[in-house]
XYZ file of C-alpha atoms in Angstrom:
774
model
C 43.394 13.178 33.080
C 43.616 12.608 36.653
C 47.434 12.395 37.285
C 47.696 9.815 40.451
C 51.848 11.062 40.847
C 50.505 12.134 44.563
C 49.721 8.676 45.914
C 53.135 6.979 44.784
C 54.768 9.836 46.236
C 53.771 9.455 49.683
C 53.776 5.899 49.381
C 57.869 6.295 48.832
C 57.979 7.077 52.375
C 56.475 4.369 53.211
C 58.478 2.520 51.375
C 61.453 3.125 52.536
C 60.949 3.042 56.348
C 59.954 -0.532 55.508
C 63.724 -1.109 53.492
C 65.169 0.606 56.357
C 63.015 -1.223 58.855
C 63.826 -4.510 56.790
C 67.555 -4.300 55.993
C 68.910 -3.641 58.988
C 72.185 -5.087 60.800
C 71.659 -8.563 62.287
C 73.870 -8.607 65.027
C 76.390 -11.177 65.206
C 75.401 -14.905 64.733
C 77.175 -15.822 68.362
C 74.480 -13.592 70.373
C 71.048 -15.391 70.351
C 68.413 -13.668 67.465
C 66.557 -10.673 69.094
C 65.016 -8.449 67.179
C 64.263 -6.046 69.744
C 66.795 -5.072 71.058
C 67.765 -3.649 67.074
C 64.983 -1.639 67.207
C 65.401 -0.131 70.689
C 68.687 0.127 70.105
C 68.102 2.787 66.965
C 65.463 4.269 68.741
C 67.026 5.123 72.367
C 69.789 7.262 70.112
C 67.760 10.482 70.662
C 67.372 13.282 73.661
C 63.299 11.509 74.728
C 62.247 9.836 78.219
C 62.600 6.694 77.562
C 60.850 4.054 80.173
C 59.209 0.571 79.975
C 56.080 -0.329 80.617
C 55.647 -4.339 80.945
C 59.108 -7.517 79.764
C 57.625 -5.803 75.970
C 56.391 -2.831 76.072
C 58.265 0.352 76.071
C 57.458 4.142 75.189
C 58.882 7.161 74.593
C 57.239 11.060 75.173
C 58.295 13.999 74.258
C 60.233 14.943 71.427
C 60.688 12.055 69.235
C 62.573 12.566 67.182
C 64.034 9.240 64.193
C 65.690 8.948 61.067
C 65.854 5.449 59.645
C 67.711 7.049 56.245
C 68.936 9.776 54.901
C 66.161 13.087 54.004
C 64.077 10.708 55.605
C 62.368 11.644 58.901
C 59.761 10.663 61.982
C 58.555 12.422 64.317
C 56.555 11.684 67.121
C 54.781 13.373 70.610
C 54.545 9.229 71.921
C 55.901 6.750 70.723
C 54.438 2.696 71.942
C 57.256 -0.282 71.104
C 55.503 -3.883 71.380
C 58.617 -5.994 71.175
C 56.857 -9.548 71.430
C 55.563 -8.463 67.946
C 57.551 -6.038 66.552
C 55.131 -2.992 65.893
C 55.551 0.815 66.701
C 52.385 2.740 67.910
C 52.751 6.562 67.911
C 50.269 9.016 68.292
C 50.127 13.435 67.979
C 51.623 15.305 65.544
C 53.291 12.100 63.716
C 54.721 13.051 61.130
C 56.950 11.986 58.109
C 58.962 13.363 56.056
C 60.966 13.224 53.126
C 63.053 16.227 50.528
C 59.279 16.527 48.878
C 57.472 16.631 51.238
C 55.291 15.894 53.870
C 52.838 13.190 55.705
C 50.509 14.045 59.360
C 48.417 12.032 60.588
C 47.408 11.182 64.503
C 47.968 7.678 64.741
C 50.133 4.607 62.753
C 50.264 1.308 63.986
C 53.366 0.236 62.593
C 54.492 -4.120 61.687
C 57.838 -3.695 62.041
C 58.281 -7.777 61.086
C 55.637 -6.813 56.981
C 56.289 -3.084 57.012
C 52.611 -2.995 56.687
C 51.940 0.642 58.266
C 48.148 2.560 58.851
C 47.842 6.022 58.868
C 45.027 7.652 61.038
C 43.224 11.245 60.167
C 46.105 11.747 58.344
C 47.379 14.500 55.556
C 50.222 15.526 53.781
C 51.924 18.353 51.205
C 54.302 16.256 48.367
C 55.793 17.938 44.637
C 54.831 16.336 41.402
C 58.053 16.907 39.792
C 60.655 19.056 37.893
C 58.709 16.896 34.564
C 55.321 18.405 35.709
C 53.660 21.191 33.156
C 54.095 24.539 35.041
C 52.078 26.396 32.780
C 49.200 24.582 34.616
C 50.190 26.015 38.322
C 50.989 29.064 37.537
C 54.032 28.997 37.181
C 54.738 28.436 41.107
C 55.998 24.982 42.633
C 54.057 22.199 41.278
C 52.514 20.772 44.733
C 49.394 18.029 45.396
C 47.970 18.112 48.868
C 46.168 14.939 49.594
C 43.974 13.762 52.956
C 42.872 10.608 53.642
C 40.928 8.793 56.899
C 43.188 6.353 56.484
C 46.304 5.507 55.061
C 47.162 1.674 54.811
C 50.495 0.156 53.792
C 48.809 -3.444 53.162
C 52.085 -5.116 51.280
C 55.562 -4.355 49.659
C 53.630 -3.115 47.361
C 49.754 -2.805 48.248
C 48.720 0.462 50.027
C 44.548 1.991 50.357
C 43.587 4.958 51.239
C 39.735 5.479 52.786
C 37.387 8.538 52.301
C 40.607 11.309 51.357
C 40.807 13.525 47.983
C 43.895 15.723 46.631
C 43.624 18.670 45.536
C 46.548 20.682 43.744
C 45.637 24.173 45.771
C 47.188 24.634 48.673
C 44.756 27.606 49.572
C 43.069 27.416 53.166
C 40.219 26.990 50.939
C 40.834 25.129 48.041
C 39.333 25.824 43.980
C 38.925 22.365 43.388
C 39.809 18.884 45.090
C 38.819 15.435 44.188
C 37.243 12.967 46.949
C 36.965 8.532 47.002
C 35.520 6.965 48.934
C 38.851 4.552 48.803
C 41.908 3.911 46.567
C 43.527 0.441 46.065
C 47.133 1.445 44.817
C 49.773 -1.402 43.359
C 52.993 0.309 42.729
C 53.943 0.504 39.409
C 50.445 -0.417 37.909
C 47.018 0.168 38.108
C 44.784 2.208 41.150
C 41.372 1.553 41.325
C 39.508 4.705 43.452
C 35.478 4.070 44.302
C 32.844 6.999 44.974
C 35.000 9.399 42.723
C 33.460 12.653 42.980
C 34.347 15.756 41.468
C 34.315 19.114 43.846
C 34.607 23.184 42.525
C 34.279 25.111 45.387
C 32.377 22.364 46.963
C 30.041 21.435 44.909
C 30.156 18.491 43.555
C 30.586 18.749 39.186
C 31.195 14.886 37.729
C 30.517 11.756 40.028
C 32.286 8.008 38.918
C 31.331 4.814 40.962
C 34.556 2.776 39.963
C 37.775 4.124 38.070
C 40.939 2.316 36.936
C 44.140 4.078 36.950
C 48.061 2.820 35.338
C 49.955 4.435 37.193
C 53.654 3.298 35.082
C 56.888 4.801 35.195
C 56.121 7.173 31.686
C 53.969 9.491 34.461
C 50.548 8.934 31.734
C 47.307 8.081 33.439
C 43.586 6.301 32.560
C 40.880 8.438 33.528
C 37.984 11.809 32.553
C 39.235 14.540 31.612
C 37.724 17.803 31.721
C 34.908 18.378 30.376
C 33.961 21.811 27.929
C 31.288 23.668 27.547
C 29.467 25.162 24.628
C 27.145 26.799 22.874
C 26.066 27.541 19.291
C 23.668 29.551 17.143
C 23.495 26.075 15.198
C 23.686 23.634 17.527
C 22.981 25.220 20.748
C 24.745 24.661 24.401
C 27.146 21.884 24.173
C 28.775 19.550 26.803
C 32.082 16.988 25.317
C 33.026 14.542 28.028
C 35.990 12.118 26.794
C 37.390 9.530 28.559
C 41.567 9.029 28.521
C 42.674 5.330 27.877
C 46.634 5.142 28.994
C 47.129 1.444 26.496
C 50.641 1.323 27.346
C 53.845 3.637 27.120
C 53.609 4.086 23.203
C 50.303 3.765 22.935
C 46.850 5.538 23.926
C 43.760 6.091 22.689
C 40.928 9.098 23.661
C 36.914 8.176 23.832
C 34.614 11.195 23.131
C 31.705 11.923 23.604
C 29.423 15.189 22.448
C 26.561 15.716 22.795
C 24.181 19.210 21.366
C 20.692 20.683 22.541
C 18.868 21.762 19.456
C 20.186 19.279 16.758
C 21.667 16.044 18.748
C 25.025 14.255 19.572
C 27.857 12.459 18.266
C 30.814 9.978 19.512
C 34.410 9.249 18.369
C 37.223 7.714 19.757
C 41.050 8.349 18.521
C 43.510 6.203 18.677
C 48.341 6.613 19.025
C 50.847 4.904 18.674
C 54.575 5.113 18.827
C 56.545 1.514 18.475
C 59.750 3.380 17.364
C 61.375 6.751 16.734
C 60.199 6.920 12.924
C 57.434 3.904 13.045
C 53.933 6.128 14.305
C 50.618 7.053 13.535
C 47.029 7.529 15.237
C 43.324 7.301 13.641
C 40.099 9.686 14.828
C 36.575 8.327 14.570
C 33.516 10.368 14.750
C 29.505 9.567 14.299
C 27.257 12.125 14.293
C 23.665 10.870 14.769
C 21.585 14.727 13.569
C 18.420 15.677 14.784
C 16.301 17.144 12.821
C 16.149 21.009 13.867
C 13.896 24.147 12.452
C 15.335 27.206 12.872
C 13.319 30.243 11.686
C 15.866 33.780 9.590
C 13.765 36.640 9.019
C 10.342 35.205 9.342
C 11.119 32.176 6.848
C 11.685 28.595 8.333
C 14.222 26.284 7.280
C 14.658 22.992 8.273
C 18.052 20.809 9.222
C 16.694 16.884 7.851
C 18.387 14.026 9.918
C 21.150 12.830 8.618
C 23.311 10.020 9.940
C 26.963 11.162 9.465
C 30.474 10.289 10.255
C 34.229 11.404 9.482
C 38.128 9.245 9.177
C 40.824 10.794 9.963
C 44.674 9.628 10.395
C 48.012 8.672 9.215
C 51.014 6.102 9.756
C 54.725 6.126 9.138
C 56.475 2.432 9.759
C 59.847 0.855 8.464
C 60.334 -2.706 7.735
C 63.699 -2.978 8.318
C 67.066 -0.914 6.779
C 64.957 0.152 3.438
C 61.601 -0.089 3.516
C 58.751 2.352 4.527
C 54.956 2.302 4.607
C 53.031 5.320 5.242
C 49.340 5.631 5.285
C 46.940 8.691 5.290
C 43.777 9.013 5.401
C 40.828 12.452 5.489
C 37.259 10.900 5.244
C 33.999 12.367 6.102
C 30.501 10.877 4.702
C 29.069 14.165 4.545
C 30.941 17.611 3.345
C 27.326 19.187 4.662
C 28.346 18.210 7.974
C 31.889 19.049 7.790
C 30.772 22.821 6.726
C 28.353 23.148 9.164
C 29.793 21.698 12.656
C 34.354 21.854 12.232
C 35.739 24.651 14.237
C 38.451 24.323 12.878
C 38.929 26.949 9.149
C 40.854 25.012 7.741
C 38.724 21.130 7.730
C 35.793 23.686 7.680
C 36.705 25.184 4.135
C 37.819 22.003 3.349
C 36.190 21.070 0.268
C 38.268 17.712 -0.373
C 38.371 13.193 1.035
C 41.888 11.600 0.218
C 42.796 7.858 1.126
C 46.162 8.164 0.711
C 49.195 5.145 0.724
C 51.861 3.644 -0.283
C 55.422 1.394 -0.030
C 58.850 2.579 -0.831
C 62.025 0.427 -1.000
C 65.193 1.050 -2.016
C 68.163 -0.390 -2.118
C 71.745 0.932 -4.498
C 70.581 2.811 -7.206
C 67.683 0.923 -7.545
C 64.388 2.104 -5.272
C 60.524 1.320 -5.743
C 57.166 2.120 -4.834
C 53.821 1.393 -5.432
C 50.746 3.765 -3.758
C 47.292 3.803 -3.967
C 45.354 7.391 -3.877
C 42.549 8.639 -3.968
C 41.473 11.968 -3.949
C 37.608 13.581 -3.936
C 36.759 16.982 -4.741
C 33.456 18.358 -4.023
C 32.747 21.001 -6.336
C 28.963 21.222 -3.877
C 27.267 19.596 -1.910
C 26.127 16.915 -4.721
C 28.849 16.591 -7.116
C 32.445 15.605 -7.073
C 35.045 15.036 -9.226
C 37.903 12.012 -8.203
C 41.071 11.091 -9.989
C 43.684 9.387 -8.260
C 45.997 6.721 -9.055
C 44.188 3.116 -8.109
C 47.052 1.984 -8.241
C 50.676 3.234 -9.334
C 53.437 1.071 -8.639
C 56.717 2.705 -9.749
C 60.623 1.388 -10.599
C 64.024 4.309 -10.762
C 67.136 4.009 -11.545
C 68.815 6.541 -10.367
C 71.239 8.776 -12.128
C 74.792 5.778 -13.269
C 78.095 7.496 -14.356
C 78.190 4.696 -17.351
C 81.748 2.835 -17.761
C 84.648 4.718 -20.087
C 81.720 7.556 -20.904
C 80.945 10.836 -19.220
C 77.133 11.027 -19.310
C 74.996 9.237 -16.955
C 71.653 7.402 -17.365
C 68.780 6.738 -15.709
C 64.813 4.973 -15.818
C 62.259 5.691 -14.769
C 59.155 3.900 -15.641
C 55.531 3.375 -13.646
C 52.827 1.497 -13.805
C 48.866 3.284 -12.743
C 45.174 2.794 -13.221
C 44.624 6.195 -13.223
C 40.590 7.152 -12.005
C 38.554 10.111 -13.674
C 34.778 9.914 -12.936
C 32.140 12.839 -12.387
C 29.692 11.949 -10.197
C 25.982 14.161 -8.807
C 24.929 11.929 -4.443
C 27.852 9.562 -4.828
C 26.292 8.288 -9.008
C 28.838 8.870 -11.715
C 28.009 10.436 -14.925
C 30.712 10.698 -16.687
C 33.930 7.786 -16.137
C 37.232 8.995 -18.257
C 39.044 6.132 -16.458
C 42.176 4.483 -18.164
C 45.573 2.566 -17.566
C 49.097 3.719 -18.597
C 52.141 2.752 -18.483
C 55.235 4.998 -18.847
C 59.040 4.162 -19.599
C 61.180 7.176 -19.759
C 65.215 6.370 -19.823
C 67.119 8.713 -19.960
C 70.784 10.747 -20.361
C 71.830 13.060 -18.473
C 75.748 15.168 -19.397
C 77.432 17.827 -17.600
C 79.448 20.024 -20.249
C 81.170 22.842 -18.324
C 83.815 21.579 -15.289
C 83.765 25.958 -14.486
C 83.594 26.631 -10.833
C 81.333 29.794 -12.232
C 78.465 28.391 -14.915
C 77.303 25.064 -15.106
C 75.824 23.006 -18.185
C 73.904 20.476 -18.586
C 72.850 18.672 -21.313
C 69.606 15.568 -20.583
C 67.683 13.201 -23.653
C 65.197 11.361 -22.419
C 62.689 8.985 -24.319
C 58.771 8.623 -23.569
C 57.489 6.082 -24.974
C 53.619 6.268 -22.926
C 50.797 3.186 -23.607
C 47.101 4.125 -22.919
C 43.487 1.662 -22.201
C 42.186 4.692 -24.104
C 42.607 6.764 -25.803
C 40.023 10.114 -27.423
C 38.271 10.169 -30.669
C 37.475 11.494 -33.945
C 35.247 14.118 -32.059
C 37.240 14.255 -28.760
C 35.096 12.248 -26.781
C 36.580 9.278 -24.185
C 36.500 6.011 -26.501
C 38.091 2.149 -25.209
C 40.867 1.720 -28.298
C 44.263 2.122 -26.950
C 47.104 4.088 -27.871
C 51.085 4.371 -27.957
C 52.773 7.701 -27.087
C 56.481 8.261 -28.459
C 58.307 11.238 -27.607
C 61.722 12.951 -27.336
C 63.119 15.289 -25.104
C 66.369 17.995 -24.784
C 66.918 20.095 -22.166
C 69.990 22.045 -21.927
C 70.082 23.695 -17.892
C 72.322 27.236 -17.545
C 73.169 28.453 -14.302
C 75.738 31.502 -14.894
C 78.500 32.654 -15.334
C 77.728 33.100 -11.425
C 78.978 36.189 -9.888
C 80.049 36.607 -6.223
C 80.386 39.399 -4.065
C 82.365 39.004 -0.385
C 82.863 41.427 2.721
C 83.337 41.383 5.928
C 80.558 43.444 8.294
C 83.329 44.940 11.886
C 80.631 47.733 12.628
C 78.047 44.572 13.000
C 77.460 42.952 16.013
C 75.440 40.075 14.755
C 77.524 39.341 11.482
C 80.906 38.885 10.789
C 80.927 38.433 6.556
C 77.959 38.626 3.673
C 78.115 37.431 0.637
C 75.850 38.517 -2.277
C 75.806 35.767 -5.364
C 74.335 36.962 -8.755
C 73.086 33.461 -11.477
C 71.643 34.141 -13.984
C 69.716 31.162 -15.521
C 68.905 29.674 -18.597
C 66.700 26.254 -20.241
C 66.313 25.156 -23.099
C 63.461 22.467 -23.912
C 62.203 20.827 -26.918
C 60.260 17.939 -27.326
C 60.407 16.444 -30.801
C 56.330 15.501 -32.439
C 54.237 13.165 -31.696
C 52.051 12.000 -34.109
C 48.926 10.442 -32.413
C 49.106 14.202 -30.171
C 45.000 14.274 -31.097
C 44.530 11.204 -29.323
C 46.181 11.645 -26.639
C 44.034 11.585 -23.465
C 43.951 13.666 -21.072
C 43.019 13.757 -17.827
C 44.813 16.000 -14.765
C 47.860 14.314 -14.220
C 50.901 16.767 -15.871
C 52.764 14.374 -17.915
C 49.579 14.472 -20.379
C 50.000 18.277 -21.227
C 52.580 18.219 -23.192
C 52.990 19.940 -26.614
C 54.703 17.477 -28.816
C 56.883 19.670 -31.466
C 57.079 22.771 -29.412
C 60.444 24.384 -27.240
C 60.342 26.485 -24.153
C 63.055 29.356 -24.027
C 63.243 29.880 -20.221
C 65.307 32.508 -18.881
C 65.496 33.490 -15.380
C 68.337 36.222 -12.727
C 68.851 34.527 -8.730
C 69.826 36.753 -6.227
C 71.191 36.031 -2.938
C 72.173 37.098 0.054
C 74.106 34.995 2.440
C 75.050 35.957 5.860
C 77.840 34.100 9.117
C 77.402 35.470 12.465
C 79.713 35.707 15.137
C 80.887 33.230 17.001
C 78.696 31.658 20.464
C 80.411 31.101 23.621
C 83.601 29.690 21.210
C 81.209 28.141 18.472
C 81.334 29.727 15.114
C 78.825 30.921 12.872
C 76.310 29.368 10.926
C 75.504 31.178 7.566
C 71.981 31.801 6.868
C 70.694 32.531 3.222
C 68.564 35.539 4.274
C 66.813 37.149 1.090
C 66.477 35.439 -2.437
C 64.860 37.355 -5.112
C 64.124 35.605 -8.757
C 62.075 36.297 -11.291
C 61.598 34.238 -14.731
C 59.649 33.459 -17.844
C 59.595 31.051 -20.940
C 59.262 32.622 -23.762
C 56.572 29.439 -26.591
C 57.045 28.716 -29.524
C 53.986 27.385 -29.542
C 51.504 29.584 -27.602
C 49.085 25.761 -26.809
C 51.413 25.036 -24.872
C 51.660 28.543 -22.424
C 48.193 26.692 -20.651
C 50.024 23.166 -19.714
C 52.370 24.163 -17.888
C 52.728 24.136 -14.605
C 55.396 26.562 -13.197
C 52.948 28.974 -13.509
C 49.895 29.478 -10.791
C 48.223 31.184 -13.440
C 48.546 28.701 -16.376
C 44.826 27.282 -15.385
C 43.126 30.117 -15.515
C 44.422 31.683 -18.939
C 41.916 33.848 -21.285
C 43.784 33.456 -24.139
C 46.761 31.290 -25.564
C 50.862 33.503 -25.527
C 53.785 32.898 -26.966
C 55.112 34.512 -24.224
C 54.835 33.689 -20.366
C 54.233 36.134 -17.316
C 56.915 37.774 -15.155
C 57.180 35.645 -12.325
C 58.706 37.495 -9.040
C 59.991 35.105 -5.838
C 60.998 36.360 -2.934
C 61.626 35.860 0.379
C 63.256 36.645 2.814
C 64.618 34.530 6.608
C 67.061 37.152 8.736
C 66.765 34.457 11.436
C 65.013 31.506 12.867
C 62.632 34.090 14.623
C 60.974 35.404 11.427
C 59.697 34.647 8.040
C 58.694 36.043 4.667
C 57.713 35.473 1.608
C 55.770 36.645 -2.189
C 55.003 35.517 -5.128
C 53.971 38.183 -8.408
C 52.936 36.694 -11.954
C 52.754 39.634 -14.014
C 50.889 39.131 -17.658
C 52.782 41.217 -20.425
C 49.588 40.234 -23.434
C 47.703 42.711 -21.418
C 46.578 41.311 -18.548
C 48.484 43.278 -16.188
C 48.703 41.198 -13.172
C 47.325 37.695 -12.406
C 48.542 36.965 -9.375
C 50.052 37.792 -6.005
C 50.238 35.691 -3.008
C 52.457 36.879 0.344
C 52.628 35.290 3.826
C 54.630 35.750 6.467
C 55.380 33.998 10.091
C 57.583 36.346 13.212
C 57.502 35.138 16.971
C 58.891 37.932 19.573
C 60.375 36.296 22.477
C 62.225 39.246 24.090
C 64.903 38.281 26.548
C 64.280 38.362 30.378
C 66.941 41.055 32.204
C 68.406 38.434 35.146
C 66.612 37.834 37.696
C 63.177 39.581 36.566
C 60.110 38.051 35.451
C 60.433 37.447 31.528
C 58.861 39.371 29.012
C 55.569 39.151 27.212
C 55.644 37.109 23.928
C 54.180 37.252 19.975
C 53.780 35.495 17.646
C 52.287 36.187 14.890
C 51.027 34.392 11.267
C 49.791 36.840 8.303
C 48.621 35.374 4.602
C 47.005 37.144 1.725
C 46.186 36.095 -1.726
C 44.860 37.687 -5.241
C 43.967 35.896 -8.037
C 42.542 38.087 -11.849
C 43.572 36.137 -14.576
C 42.379 39.518 -17.210
C 41.215 42.677 -16.495
C 36.822 41.785 -17.666
C 37.181 38.783 -14.830
C 36.230 40.204 -11.375
C 38.756 40.100 -8.625
C 39.437 37.390 -6.172
C 41.200 38.501 -3.038
C 42.155 36.219 0.447
C 43.448 37.145 3.712
C 44.615 34.471 6.686
C 46.005 35.964 9.361
C 46.434 34.845 13.675
C 48.487 36.688 16.250
C 49.104 34.452 19.865
C 50.416 36.465 22.668
C 51.278 35.644 26.132
C 51.741 37.270 29.211
C 52.307 36.215 33.048
C 55.412 33.568 32.552
C 52.841 32.075 30.534
C 49.550 32.830 32.947
C 47.718 34.820 30.510
C 47.207 33.915 26.976
C 44.944 35.359 24.153
C 44.788 34.345 20.499
C 43.096 36.132 17.162
C 42.327 34.850 14.802
C 40.640 35.658 11.300
C 39.562 34.348 7.866
C 38.843 37.594 5.331
C 36.650 37.344 2.053
C 38.696 40.532 0.610
C 36.428 40.498 -2.411
C 33.223 39.025 -1.672
C 33.543 41.969 1.089
C 32.799 39.572 4.649
C 34.500 37.690 6.762
C 34.277 34.934 6.480
C 35.391 33.439 9.795
C 36.850 34.850 12.888
C 37.416 34.427 16.288
C 38.971 34.324 19.633
C 40.477 32.838 22.487
C 41.703 33.405 25.881
C 42.969 31.800 28.840
C 44.198 32.091 32.615
C 46.089 29.648 34.532
C 46.304 30.187 38.474
C 48.868 28.545 40.907
C 46.074 25.833 40.395
C 44.194 26.263 38.103
C 42.493 28.327 35.217
C 40.736 28.590 32.980
C 40.250 28.692 28.939
C 37.357 30.833 26.547
C 36.712 30.599 23.266
C 34.618 33.145 20.552
C 34.162 31.960 17.165
C 31.763 33.558 14.563
C 32.123 32.554 10.999
C 29.855 32.524 8.515
C 28.095 29.307 6.924
C 28.266 29.063 3.492
C 24.446 29.547 1.025
C 22.112 26.739 1.738
C 22.582 26.416 5.386
C 19.224 26.232 7.472
C 20.724 29.845 9.049
C 22.789 32.385 6.938
C 26.274 32.339 10.292
C 26.639 30.771 13.185
C 28.125 32.135 16.491
C 30.548 29.660 18.527
C 31.419 29.849 22.568
C 33.619 27.144 23.836
C 34.007 27.466 27.480
C 36.624 24.857 30.403
C 37.966 24.730 32.881
C 41.733 23.524 33.637
C 42.658 21.729 37.207
C 45.763 21.510 37.327
C 47.053 17.656 37.569
C 43.727 17.097 35.619
C 43.894 16.857 32.257
C 42.258 18.810 29.741
C 40.626 18.203 25.594
C 39.811 19.773 22.337
C 36.688 17.983 21.219
C 36.543 16.476 17.733
C 35.610 20.167 16.233
C 38.221 21.649 17.718
C 37.243 24.165 19.492
C 39.307 26.766 21.371
C 41.121 25.483 17.880
C 42.220 22.521 18.342
C 42.142 19.003 16.430
């Protein structure tokens, strides 16, 4: 957004001068009031020629210099003082200086009584302060150069600049500047600029007849943001504009407009607020009016139909008193086709779900309660979708409390929920298996071991569930209600735990190491469920329970810790830098293997087994700059490796030697996944990676990102972004290649975005994620 801090900065000079003038020591009461004498006494203290032209007219010539306050200096070749009107007229090399900068003018008139002043043919340079993003200025001093035919101080809080301009380029020929017919400023309130023109290399780029700026202390100013130019195979050329409105210190809004030469135009808005550290939110709305457009690919003509779609995104967190907390989230689009064709952010382009989620929770002592509304819709194609969630769900929980006189802890979980489960085609319900459910589950927990190296906990839970619908004899959803009753017993054992600790005197970074070996065992048994065949099975995992069956879970965890050496007298921190765990489950009823959500491969299991896959998890985090994790699931019944997922993040920020510029920095992340549930099925493997590097103290930056569908043999999308920041301006460029989903009017889209960055003028990313942002 266009900054007016430079206006406030040089206005401070005038405020300081007038403040000194209006608070000058008054003469003693017994003498005749003579403000002109105080003025002359002040001006007659320097080394210059003072002459009286008439009774009320004095003139000073030579190298006239006046220091009305500490750090503030006023100088001129000639100063005329009119004692009858208490005014000053200065001319010839008139200069005001203060610690933040200087203002020069050909002539100035100053009224000593009212504090009003007028600078003629004025120009100056001021610092924008230490809070400005120095990266926009090429890491050089953030200064602004300004000028005007006249700069007037109209009152104590109001100023006006006529036929002036400003730029943050202090070269002899500025790369860019903003000119205006007039700017009226009310300190700490607002400024109004008329006939404003943005010029780049002297060429007019943007004209606005009038614009309003708030200029509160938070330095957030309303204004037009720098436009973004783009080109796309699908959309044609595009121009994205935005207007930022600083509503107040804790809220703002941005208005968007995108124009596409081939496919139409879109308009949107974003609102953000933060009322406290724990209460904040944002909301984005966008409407796209798409034209009917034809594309020719290999001699085949495809038509993109006319369509109007909208998108809503937002989230909020709000605290209500000390114990009540409300939250909400929405990610909704009216057309999944628009989402896939236009989004430049890979996550949103490949997302096939829309969510409306909100809730409120409260806790008092050992009692907590919550209410939630969740509607989750997943698309299998552009016309078919499935809706599930809880509309609503009300939960009450009594936290574990020790029973009086007994070594047991009691707790109660209860909830009521309406669970939608519908299949839709073009928004029309074709199958509706929705139902209501009430669940009550009191539990007793007893710790059976007091040994430090061995933990044994026994838990017994009684669960009663009421369903408004149930399955009939054919396995279809009927209208009869159902009550399911069961009891579960679970024993958790950790240990015996083996620990080894040793010092590392030869290490420069660690003081001590620790290795912990934790065997883990658990036995989980569920009693018979008489009406198991009638229990409905939706998307809620609590319904996927097999009665009369037990599970035996066994595994081994290895944990490695280190304690760093003291730094500047502060004790070193302890960090768990390597964790390796292996686990497997034995089922007395093979049917349980299909509903065990502990294992990712359970949902795709080709057959029932009594032994789960062997699950291996590894996590490494040697420091705050590097992190890596992996998980694999190997089926011992003959299906081999079923799941492999791994990911890593890395940041390299080398320290710069004293007195030398910062070295290049690098950050990267990669994620790989491989799925194959049986040798008879094809392997699905996918890779996503990105890397960002910055050079020359952040003035030059580059990012590369790729999404590679290895199994299908093509790169789904890749993007390259680059930015360069000079002393007062820079540029951003983004190129993206994206393979569109089947059925699209063209097989792939090539996208290019370009934007100037002018220091002091705000930039933005358009609604569809230019430059990889949202």
